[in-house]
Amino acid sequence: MAAKPRLGFWQIWNMCFGFLGIQFGFALQGGFMSRIFQTLGADKDALPLLWIAAPLTGLLVQPIIGYLSDHTWHPLLGRRRPYFLVGAILSSTALIAMPHSSALWMAAGLLWVLDASINISMEPFRALVADKLPEEQRSYGFVLQTLIIGIGTWVASNLPWFVTRLGVSNEAGPGVVPPSVQVAFSIGAFVFLASILVTIFTTREYPPEPVEQHASTEAVDKGFISEIWQAILHMPQQMRAIGLVQFFSWLAFFSMWSMATPGLTEHVFHAPAPDLAAFDTTIPAQAEAFHQANAAFQNAADLTGSYMGYYGLSSMAVALLLSFYAARRPLNRRLVHFVSLTLGGLGFLSMYAVSTPAWLIGSFALVGIAWASILSMPYALLASHIDERKMGLYMGIFNMFIVIPQIVAATLLGPALRHLFGNQAIFGLVISGASLLVGALCLVRVHESPTRAA
């Protein structure tokens, strides 16, 4: 296989730019789906189970899309870009429809569609970095990808708050998602599609060599299910070791996404979602009391999303520093990941002690350090240990270590909070902190090759 040329900053930037839109989708989903669910009447301890569609979808979609993208070659769009485009169109449609859901089952179903569509676009992006960059630039590529993700997280997390400040109403009747959230999701849909198109139009992929193309045809003839299963059974030891770290890392962030809104609105802002059944809205005084309680919750949810955005801003700053460093000298990836997960764990744990909302900025800034590392270091540690001809397949299988812990959390987090922690949602974030600390300790099983450049 011919040596890959080094790419310049703008080439790598354009190649990764589509992740801005992908992260808009993920940030709006992660920051505001629980708010939508609660607005539509969901109990807080039922929220993790309502989220289960997302990881279940990823478990099925990611390995299949990874395999298919390895064996695709379109004369115009190449190997990975057809999946970017299809995923972007479907995701944008789901984002527009989501906040207009009129019932809980509709929102849960649209979450399923949204997450499947985002995964169609996202999974091949990881493989594209490994496809295009030589080994010595891969850490730089994954870190730059993380920088763009950080920008998307921060901006998207603040969209409902910003739209409200522009004069769009942040209030609505019982069971109706406020117009500010509807407008924010529509903006997210536009950014998703536009940023993916930037990558599609500015990035060219290397065509498969004749031997590789022949091997791909043979593999398709043998059947993709068999190959996926064999790849799972014989995955590299490095993948298993990093996968254990990923398990605890993503359990932590799933707990945050599903429980931050109920946990922080209740514990820090003292403005929990009101239970409509507790109010007789036919009585004017009760109707007004519900209106005031709902307005307080929606405003607190806006601020919770805005404070969550600081983990995106922090990850952006960390990624920027790492990109400057990785562009000039090797990174000790394992050490960077250990320190980052430890700081993120402390950030989550500190949220329990926060009494003034502004202190959440510091907590989420620490979480952002972990997020920056989670989005880059595991992939950089893994990329040189897998067959480049099966990069999409193995990246898809590796992402199973992302979705399996989310399924575990979706199934067990609600009962754990209800039976062990008095149904106090803030303990979902305490669990996040403990999980990141365990993940950091699991890095003892991961190997850093001293001969590899960053």
PDB file of C-alpha atoms in Angstrom, residues 77 159 250 314 320 341 360:
ATOM      1  CA  LEU A  77     -18.886  10.378  -3.626  1.00  0.00           C
ATOM      2  CA  LEU A 159     -29.224  27.727  21.133  1.00  0.00           C
ATOM      3  CA  TRP A 250     -19.774   6.454  28.092  1.00  0.00           C
ATOM      4  CA  SER A 314     -13.759  23.468  27.649  1.00  0.00           C
ATOM      5  CA  LEU A 320      -6.875  23.308  20.633  1.00  0.00           C
ATOM      6  CA  LEU A 341     -10.883  11.172  32.940  1.00  0.00           C
ATOM      7  CA  LEU A 360     -21.617  24.745  37.419  1.00  0.00           C
TER       8      LEU A 360
END
